[in-house]
XYZ file of C-alpha atoms in Angstrom:
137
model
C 0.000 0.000 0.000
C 3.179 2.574 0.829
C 4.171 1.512 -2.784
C 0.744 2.842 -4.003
C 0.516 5.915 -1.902
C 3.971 6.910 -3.126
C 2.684 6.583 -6.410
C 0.368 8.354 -6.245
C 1.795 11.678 -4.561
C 4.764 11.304 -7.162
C 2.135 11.560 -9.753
C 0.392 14.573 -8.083
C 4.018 16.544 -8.004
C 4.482 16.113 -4.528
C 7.501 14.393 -2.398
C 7.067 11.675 -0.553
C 6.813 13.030 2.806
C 6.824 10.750 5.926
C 3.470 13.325 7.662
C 2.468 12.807 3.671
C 2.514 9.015 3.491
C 1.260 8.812 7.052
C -1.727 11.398 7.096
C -2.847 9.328 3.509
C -2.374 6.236 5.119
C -4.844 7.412 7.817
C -7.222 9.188 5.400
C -7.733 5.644 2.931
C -8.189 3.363 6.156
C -10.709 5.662 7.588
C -14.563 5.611 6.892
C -15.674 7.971 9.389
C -14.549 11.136 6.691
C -12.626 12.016 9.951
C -11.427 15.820 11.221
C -8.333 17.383 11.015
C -7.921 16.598 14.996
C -8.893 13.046 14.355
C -6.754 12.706 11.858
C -3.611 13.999 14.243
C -4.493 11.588 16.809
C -4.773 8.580 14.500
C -1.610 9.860 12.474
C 0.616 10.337 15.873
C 0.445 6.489 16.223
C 2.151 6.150 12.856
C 4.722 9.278 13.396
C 4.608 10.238 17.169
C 6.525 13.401 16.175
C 3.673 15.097 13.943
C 2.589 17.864 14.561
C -1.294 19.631 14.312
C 0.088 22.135 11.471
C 1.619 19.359 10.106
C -1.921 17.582 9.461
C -3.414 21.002 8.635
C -0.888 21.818 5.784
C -1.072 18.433 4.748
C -4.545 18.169 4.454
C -4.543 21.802 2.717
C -1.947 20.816 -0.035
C -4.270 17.154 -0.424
C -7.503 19.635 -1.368
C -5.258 21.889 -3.576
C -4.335 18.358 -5.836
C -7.805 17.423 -5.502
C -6.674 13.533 -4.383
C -8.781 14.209 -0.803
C -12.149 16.002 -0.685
C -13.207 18.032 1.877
C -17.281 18.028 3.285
C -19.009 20.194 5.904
C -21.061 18.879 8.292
C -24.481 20.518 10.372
C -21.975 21.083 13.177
C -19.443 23.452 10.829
C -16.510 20.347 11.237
C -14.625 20.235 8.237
C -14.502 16.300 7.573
C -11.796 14.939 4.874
C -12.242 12.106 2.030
C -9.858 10.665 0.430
C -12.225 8.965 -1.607
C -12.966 10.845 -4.538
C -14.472 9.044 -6.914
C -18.678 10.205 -7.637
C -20.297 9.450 -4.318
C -23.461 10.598 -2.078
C -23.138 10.250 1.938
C -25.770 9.342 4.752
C -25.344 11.119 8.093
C -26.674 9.036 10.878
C -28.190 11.875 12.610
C -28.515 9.672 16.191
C -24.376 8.757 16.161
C -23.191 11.391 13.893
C -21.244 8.796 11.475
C -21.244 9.635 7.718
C -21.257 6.443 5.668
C -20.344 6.574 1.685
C -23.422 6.110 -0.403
C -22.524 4.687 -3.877
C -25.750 4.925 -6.690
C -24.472 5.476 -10.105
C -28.299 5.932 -11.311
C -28.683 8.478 -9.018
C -25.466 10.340 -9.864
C -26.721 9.877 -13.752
C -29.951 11.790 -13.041
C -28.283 15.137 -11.401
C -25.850 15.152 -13.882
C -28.021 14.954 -16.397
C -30.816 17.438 -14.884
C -28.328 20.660 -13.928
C -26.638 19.316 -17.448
C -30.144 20.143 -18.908
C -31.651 22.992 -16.580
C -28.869 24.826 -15.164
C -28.670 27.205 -12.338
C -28.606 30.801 -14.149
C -25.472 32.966 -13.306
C -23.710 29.651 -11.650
C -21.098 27.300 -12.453
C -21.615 24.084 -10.971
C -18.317 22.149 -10.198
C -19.817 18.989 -8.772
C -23.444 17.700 -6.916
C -23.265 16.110 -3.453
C -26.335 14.219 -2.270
C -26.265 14.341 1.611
C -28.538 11.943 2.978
C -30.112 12.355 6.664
C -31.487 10.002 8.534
C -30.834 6.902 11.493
C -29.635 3.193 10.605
C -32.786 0.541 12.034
C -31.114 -1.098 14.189
């Protein structure tokens, strides 16, 4: 997996970093879309020596190359992805988790509907589907 992750920040003009390789590492092994602060505690068992700016300039150069996403939630956290392929989330509004929601019909149809209708006066970049609602348990 270091293999890939080198890989892939080589092809994204970036060194290979050890806070790089380690706040990925963290970021693909996480489905929680963690915070920045999560992310520092996770990371420090990998590299003990990191450091919160680390994460945050990290994290801020990973959204500039567009290989991690960034999502706001109700609560104004700023949650990171490092999935990001087309995807739609569901926030489990009793725990708070945020699950990946994959649906390529569903994707299809927004595309194609702001393809077709537009917002006047606005570029749209990319369509989000934030689900809300509770797992049955």
């Amino acid at each position: 997996m270091e293999n890939n992750i080198k890989q892939m920040l080589i092809d994204n003009g970036l060194r290979c970093t050890p806070q790089r390789l380690a706040v990925y590492q963290v970021l693909i092994e996480s489905h929680t879309h963690p915070t920045a602060d999560q992310i520092f505690y996770k990371t420090q068992s990998i590299l003990p020596s990191i450091s919160l700016a680390s994460i945050y300039n990290t994290l801020e150069t990973f959204v500039s190359k567009g290989i991690v996403k960034t999502m706001q939630t109700e609560d104004d956290a700023q949650r990171y992805d490092a999935k990001t392929h087309k995807h739609h989330h569901l926030f489990d509004t009793e725990s708070g988790s945020i699950a990946d929601y994959h649906d390529d019909n569903l994707t299809l149809i927004i595309e194609n509907y702001f393809r077709e209708k537009g917002i006047p006066g606005f570029d749209i970049q990319d369509v989000v589907v934030n689900i809300k609602g509770k797992y049955r348990r």
